[in-house]
Amino acid sequence: MSIKRRRFMAIFTAAVLLFASSGISAPASVHADTRELVYVALGDSVSYGMSATPGNGYTELFKTYLDGNPKYSMVNDLNLSVPGFTAEDLYRQVKDRNYAELIHGADIITVNIGGNNILGAVVGLVKQLYPEAPDTLEGLNQAVNADPSRIAAILEKLNDPTSPESMALTLALASDVTSFKLYYPLLLKEIRALAPDAEIYVSTLYSPVESDSDIAMLLNPYIHSINLSIRAYQFRYRYNVVDVYSAIRITAKKVVEFNITDDSFNVDIHPNDEGHGVIFRTLKLRLWSAHSRYYYS
């Protein structure tokens, strides 16, 4: 054996003995390229997980999916969603220093906003018809089903675009959509500034009503207007659009229980477990495509 080879073997043996005696070991290779991931969910009651059974909200399903990726050693999730939030509310939240610091550290951000800029006006109208109802979805549903005649009467008036009720609702919808269009780009600009390297996924707004119903004819133009705004800024602020509107529209299953035209009535505009599953799967597919060659929809 040459002198150089004997010297190398001596050094190697000493190193092995040093690690063995000190209790130090090299990290397992399977963890060599893993890292911690921070997932932040922003939005309203849909993002919050309302009307889903525990663990079945779409943000919870998405977090579980990320947990299963061996690329990440740990997934920390922060659901900052607040039921009732509009685009303006969410903009003010991300401007708050305490929330801004949390968003600043995010690797993946999901955003679901806009429903209360439209559907809030509809639910508000129903609440006005039943002032005696408790301020809960369950209480409102009970009141509506106890006296559905009030719903029938207002629907008949809404079918007439010249009625005071129809014009008042149209004015409220137009005002709320205008507010969305004002605050939405400011919101995405702020999120992108706080998290310049984060992957951002923004869901389009779904329609909770049957596409051929009279109320759908009333709501759809406003829903499409918001969704156009969501798509309009995707390149400027580098985010991915998750087409929840189309995914829920084409599914054959009952994904939203909302119903104010037939027995039994239900004023819950949120997705059920199946609906949250549809949103999750659509988000997951968008994540896959975002990591492919074609980044934008």
Short mmCIF file of C-alpha atoms in Angstrom, two decimals:
data_model
loop_
_atom_site.label_atom_id
_atom_site.label_comp_id
_atom_site.label_asym_id
_atom_site.label_seq_id
_atom_site.Cartn_x
_atom_site.Cartn_y
_atom_site.Cartn_z
CA MET A 1 0.00 0.00 0.00
CA SER A 2 1.38 3.43 -0.92
CA ILE A 3 2.11 6.12 1.67
CA LYS A 4 -0.71 8.35 0.28
CA ARG A 5 -3.23 5.52 0.43
CA ARG A 6 -2.23 4.60 4.00
CA ARG A 7 -2.56 8.29 5.01
CA PHE A 8 -6.08 8.53 3.47
CA MET A 9 -7.25 5.35 5.21
CA ALA A 10 -5.93 6.62 8.54
CA ILE A 11 -7.78 9.93 8.16
CA PHE A 12 -11.01 8.16 7.09
CA THR A 13 -10.84 5.73 10.01
CA ALA A 14 -10.26 8.57 12.47
CA ALA A 15 -13.27 10.46 11.12
CA VAL A 16 -15.50 7.39 11.50
CA LEU A 17 -14.34 6.89 15.08
CA LEU A 18 -14.90 10.58 15.86
CA PHE A 19 -18.53 10.50 14.66
CA ALA A 20 -19.13 7.22 16.46
CA SER A 21 -17.72 8.39 19.79
CA SER A 22 -19.45 11.78 19.71
CA GLY A 23 -22.88 10.41 18.80
CA ILE A 24 -23.01 12.68 15.70
CA SER A 25 -24.48 11.20 12.53
CA ALA A 26 -25.02 12.61 9.08
CA PRO A 27 -28.66 13.46 8.20
CA ALA A 28 -30.56 10.79 6.29
CA SER A 29 -30.38 11.42 2.56
CA VAL A 30 -34.17 11.22 2.23
CA HIS A 31 -34.41 14.54 4.12
CA ALA A 32 -31.56 16.24 2.33
CA ASP A 33 -33.78 18.26 -0.01
CA THR A 34 -36.88 18.72 2.17
CA ARG A 35 -37.95 22.03 3.63
CA GLU A 36 -40.69 23.60 5.71
CA LEU A 37 -43.61 25.08 3.76
CA VAL A 38 -45.94 27.83 4.96
CA TYR A 39 -49.47 27.80 3.51
CA VAL A 40 -51.74 30.80 4.14
CA ALA A 41 -55.46 30.82 3.24
CA LEU A 42 -57.16 34.19 2.77
CA GLY A 43 -60.81 34.90 2.11
CA ASP A 44 -64.36 34.62 3.34
CA SER A 45 -66.61 31.91 4.76
CA VAL A 46 -65.97 29.50 1.87
CA SER A 47 -62.23 29.62 2.50
CA TYR A 48 -62.98 29.42 6.22
CA GLY A 49 -64.68 26.08 5.57
CA MET A 50 -68.25 26.95 6.50
CA SER A 51 -70.86 24.22 5.87
CA ALA A 52 -68.19 21.55 5.53
CA THR A 53 -67.87 18.86 8.18
CA PRO A 54 -64.67 19.08 10.26
CA GLY A 55 -61.60 18.34 8.15
CA ASN A 56 -63.46 18.62 4.83
CA GLY A 57 -63.13 22.32 4.08
CA TYR A 58 -61.17 22.77 0.86
CA THR A 59 -58.30 24.55 2.62
CA GLU A 60 -58.04 21.68 5.11
CA LEU A 61 -58.04 19.14 2.27
CA PHE A 62 -55.35 21.15 0.48
CA LYS A 63 -53.19 21.31 3.61
CA THR A 64 -53.51 17.54 4.03
CA TYR A 65 -52.49 17.08 0.40
CA LEU A 66 -49.42 19.27 0.88
CA ASP A 67 -48.57 17.31 4.05
CA GLY A 68 -48.33 14.17 1.93
CA ASN A 69 -45.66 15.63 -0.34
CA PRO A 70 -42.22 14.22 0.63
CA LYS A 71 -40.68 17.43 -0.68
CA TYR A 72 -41.73 19.18 2.53
CA SER A 73 -40.50 18.26 5.99
CA MET A 74 -43.40 20.16 7.58
CA VAL A 75 -46.40 22.18 6.40
CA ASN A 76 -47.49 25.06 8.60
CA ASP A 77 -50.92 26.37 7.65
CA LEU A 78 -52.62 29.60 8.67
CA ASN A 79 -56.26 30.05 7.76
CA LEU A 80 -56.85 33.79 8.12
CA SER A 81 -60.25 33.67 6.40
CA VAL A 82 -63.15 35.50 8.04
CA PRO A 83 -66.83 34.73 7.29
CA GLY A 84 -68.60 37.75 5.82
CA PHE A 85 -65.48 39.33 4.35
CA THR A 86 -65.75 41.36 1.15
CA ALA A 87 -62.83 42.38 -1.05
CA GLU A 88 -62.57 45.63 0.91
CA ASP A 89 -62.47 43.76 4.24
CA LEU A 90 -59.73 41.44 3.01
CA TYR A 91 -57.72 44.37 1.66
CA ARG A 92 -57.85 46.05 5.06
CA GLN A 93 -56.83 42.78 6.72
CA VAL A 94 -53.68 42.35 4.64
CA LYS A 95 -52.79 46.00 5.26
CA ASP A 96 -52.85 45.33 9.00
CA ARG A 97 -49.29 44.94 10.28
CA ASN A 98 -50.01 41.80 12.30
CA TYR A 99 -51.51 39.96 9.35
CA ALA A 100 -48.96 41.37 6.91
CA GLU A 101 -46.15 39.72 8.84
CA LEU A 102 -47.87 36.33 8.56
CA ILE A 103 -48.46 36.73 4.83
CA HIS A 104 -44.86 37.85 4.32
CA GLY A 105 -43.60 34.39 5.27
CA ALA A 106 -45.96 32.42 3.03
CA ASP A 107 -44.81 30.00 0.33
CA ILE A 108 -48.32 29.22 -0.97
CA ILE A 109 -51.34 31.52 -0.65
CA THR A 110 -54.92 30.72 -1.64
CA VAL A 111 -57.51 33.48 -2.03
CA ASN A 112 -61.28 33.11 -2.17
CA ILE A 113 -63.14 36.40 -2.16
CA GLY A 114 -66.09 38.07 -3.86
CA GLY A 115 -69.04 35.97 -2.73
CA ASN A 116 -70.19 38.52 -0.18
CA ASN A 117 -69.93 41.25 -2.82
CA ILE A 118 -72.84 39.51 -4.59
CA LEU A 119 -74.46 36.75 -2.61
CA GLY A 120 -74.42 38.80 0.56
CA ALA A 121 -77.03 41.08 -0.98
CA VAL A 122 -79.29 38.11 -1.71
CA VAL A 123 -79.00 36.66 1.78
CA GLY A 124 -79.48 40.16 3.17
CA LEU A 125 -82.73 40.45 1.25
CA VAL A 126 -83.95 37.17 2.71
CA LYS A 127 -83.02 38.33 6.21
CA GLN A 128 -85.10 41.47 5.70
CA LEU A 129 -88.09 39.29 4.86
CA TYR A 130 -87.68 37.35 8.12
CA PRO A 131 -86.60 39.86 10.79
CA GLU A 132 -87.76 37.51 13.54
CA ALA A 133 -85.26 34.81 12.50
CA PRO A 134 -82.13 34.20 14.63
CA ASP A 135 -78.93 35.49 13.07
CA THR A 136 -77.77 32.04 11.99
CA LEU A 137 -78.18 30.04 8.80
CA GLU A 138 -80.07 27.35 10.70
CA GLY A 139 -82.44 29.88 12.24
CA LEU A 140 -83.05 31.62 8.93
CA ASN A 141 -83.74 28.32 7.20
CA GLN A 142 -86.28 27.39 9.85
CA ALA A 143 -88.05 30.74 9.47
CA VAL A 144 -88.16 30.48 5.67
CA ASN A 145 -89.55 26.96 5.72
CA ALA A 146 -92.12 27.92 8.35
CA ASP A 147 -93.52 30.65 6.08
CA PRO A 148 -92.32 30.26 2.45
CA SER A 149 -95.01 32.62 1.16
CA ARG A 150 -92.76 35.63 1.80
CA ILE A 151 -90.05 34.15 -0.43
CA ALA A 152 -92.59 33.38 -3.17
CA ALA A 153 -93.89 36.94 -3.07
CA ILE A 154 -90.47 38.57 -3.34
CA LEU A 155 -89.39 36.24 -6.16
CA GLU A 156 -92.43 37.27 -8.15
CA LYS A 157 -91.53 40.93 -7.66
CA LEU A 158 -87.89 40.29 -8.64
CA ASN A 159 -89.05 38.83 -11.93
CA ASP A 160 -90.32 42.29 -12.82
CA PRO A 161 -87.24 44.50 -13.47
CA THR A 162 -89.36 47.64 -12.98
CA SER A 163 -90.53 46.73 -9.47
CA PRO A 164 -89.02 48.71 -6.55
CA GLU A 165 -87.69 45.46 -5.03
CA SER A 166 -85.96 44.42 -8.24
CA MET A 167 -84.43 47.85 -8.78
CA ALA A 168 -83.23 48.00 -5.16
CA LEU A 169 -81.52 44.61 -5.44
CA THR A 170 -80.00 45.53 -8.80
CA LEU A 171 -78.64 48.74 -7.32
CA ALA A 172 -77.18 46.85 -4.34
CA LEU A 173 -75.54 44.27 -6.60
CA ALA A 174 -74.07 46.91 -8.89
CA SER A 175 -72.70 48.84 -5.93
CA ASP A 176 -71.10 45.76 -4.36
CA VAL A 177 -69.51 44.67 -7.65
CA THR A 178 -68.13 48.18 -8.16
CA SER A 179 -66.58 47.94 -4.69
CA PHE A 180 -65.01 44.60 -5.61
CA LYS A 181 -63.52 46.03 -8.79
CA LEU A 182 -62.03 48.90 -6.80
CA TYR A 183 -60.44 46.88 -4.01
CA TYR A 184 -59.53 43.62 -5.75
CA PRO A 185 -56.49 44.91 -7.71
CA LEU A 186 -55.30 46.80 -4.63
CA LEU A 187 -55.64 43.58 -2.64
CA LEU A 188 -53.60 41.46 -5.05
CA LYS A 189 -50.99 44.17 -5.41
CA GLU A 190 -50.57 44.22 -1.63
CA ILE A 191 -50.40 40.43 -1.32
CA ARG A 192 -47.79 40.22 -4.06
CA ALA A 193 -45.72 42.98 -2.43
CA LEU A 194 -45.83 41.17 0.92
CA ALA A 195 -44.93 37.78 -0.57
CA PRO A 196 -42.98 38.42 -3.80
CA ASP A 197 -41.91 34.78 -4.20
CA ALA A 198 -45.06 33.01 -3.04
CA GLU A 199 -47.28 30.91 -5.28
CA ILE A 200 -50.72 32.56 -5.25
CA TYR A 201 -53.94 30.80 -6.27
CA VAL A 202 -57.17 32.81 -6.63
CA SER A 203 -60.52 31.03 -7.03
CA THR A 204 -63.21 32.31 -9.33
CA LEU A 205 -66.64 32.91 -7.87
CA TYR A 206 -69.17 30.10 -8.30
CA SER A 207 -72.91 30.41 -8.73
CA PRO A 208 -74.95 28.72 -5.98
CA VAL A 209 -78.15 28.60 -8.05
CA GLU A 210 -79.35 26.47 -10.92
CA SER A 211 -78.14 27.95 -14.21
CA ASP A 212 -81.61 27.96 -15.79
CA SER A 213 -83.45 29.60 -12.89
CA ASP A 214 -84.80 33.14 -12.87
CA ILE A 215 -82.54 34.18 -10.02
CA ALA A 216 -79.52 32.85 -11.96
CA MET A 217 -80.44 35.18 -14.81
CA LEU A 218 -80.33 38.01 -12.29
CA LEU A 219 -77.04 37.05 -10.59
CA ASN A 220 -74.92 35.61 -13.41
CA PRO A 221 -73.94 38.92 -15.05
CA TYR A 222 -72.49 40.13 -11.75
CA ILE A 223 -70.73 36.82 -11.08
CA HIS A 224 -69.17 36.92 -14.55
CA SER A 225 -68.13 40.53 -14.01
CA ILE A 226 -66.23 39.61 -10.85
CA ASN A 227 -64.64 36.59 -12.51
CA LEU A 228 -63.45 38.76 -15.40
CA SER A 229 -61.72 41.00 -12.88
CA ILE A 230 -60.09 37.99 -11.23
CA ARG A 231 -58.67 36.89 -14.58
CA ALA A 232 -57.69 40.39 -15.66
CA TYR A 233 -54.86 40.86 -13.17
CA GLN A 234 -53.27 37.39 -13.17
CA PHE A 235 -50.28 38.38 -15.29
CA ARG A 236 -49.66 41.71 -13.59
CA TYR A 237 -49.52 40.22 -10.10
CA ARG A 238 -48.31 36.74 -11.09
CA TYR A 239 -51.00 34.50 -9.68
CA ASN A 240 -52.87 31.42 -10.85
CA VAL A 241 -56.62 31.43 -11.51
CA VAL A 242 -58.50 28.42 -10.12
CA ASP A 243 -61.64 28.01 -12.24
CA VAL A 244 -64.06 27.00 -9.50
CA TYR A 245 -67.01 28.49 -11.41
CA SER A 246 -66.68 26.00 -14.27
CA ALA A 247 -65.80 23.05 -12.02
CA ILE A 248 -68.93 23.44 -9.91
CA ARG A 249 -71.13 24.22 -12.89
CA ILE A 250 -70.28 20.99 -14.74
CA THR A 251 -70.41 18.62 -11.78
CA ALA A 252 -73.41 16.32 -11.75
CA LYS A 253 -73.63 16.15 -7.97
CA LYS A 254 -75.39 18.47 -5.54
CA VAL A 255 -72.52 20.64 -4.28
CA VAL A 256 -74.42 23.65 -2.88
CA GLU A 257 -77.63 23.29 -0.88
CA PHE A 258 -78.93 26.82 -1.62
CA ASN A 259 -82.56 26.73 -2.76
CA ILE A 260 -85.22 29.45 -2.48
CA THR A 261 -87.50 28.35 -5.30
CA ASP A 262 -88.71 24.88 -4.30
CA ASP A 263 -89.47 22.88 -1.16
CA SER A 264 -87.55 22.55 1.02
CA PHE A 265 -85.93 25.97 1.19
CA ASN A 266 -82.27 26.43 2.09
CA VAL A 267 -80.48 29.78 2.23
CA ASP A 268 -77.02 28.31 2.76
CA ILE A 269 -74.88 29.58 -0.14
CA HIS A 270 -71.78 27.63 0.92
CA PRO A 271 -70.54 24.39 -0.64
CA ASN A 272 -71.29 21.13 1.14
CA ASP A 273 -68.58 18.48 1.58
CA GLU A 274 -68.87 17.49 -2.06
CA GLY A 275 -68.55 21.12 -3.13
CA HIS A 276 -65.47 21.69 -1.00
CA GLY A 277 -64.05 18.53 -2.55
CA VAL A 278 -64.63 19.96 -6.03
CA ILE A 279 -62.82 23.18 -5.07
CA PHE A 280 -59.92 21.21 -3.58
CA ARG A 281 -59.50 19.00 -6.65
CA THR A 282 -59.65 22.02 -8.95
CA LEU A 283 -57.03 23.77 -6.83
CA LYS A 284 -54.83 20.67 -6.84
CA LEU A 285 -55.01 20.42 -10.64
CA ARG A 286 -54.12 24.10 -10.91
CA LEU A 287 -51.12 23.52 -8.67
CA TRP A 288 -49.98 20.71 -10.96
CA SER A 289 -50.34 22.84 -14.07
CA ALA A 290 -48.59 25.77 -12.40
CA HIS A 291 -45.53 23.57 -12.01
CA SER A 292 -45.61 22.54 -15.63
CA ARG A 293 -44.42 24.45 -18.65
CA TYR A 294 -47.64 26.42 -18.97
CA TYR A 295 -47.90 28.55 -15.84
CA TYR A 296 -51.04 30.59 -16.46
CA SER A 297 -54.55 29.57 -17.38
#
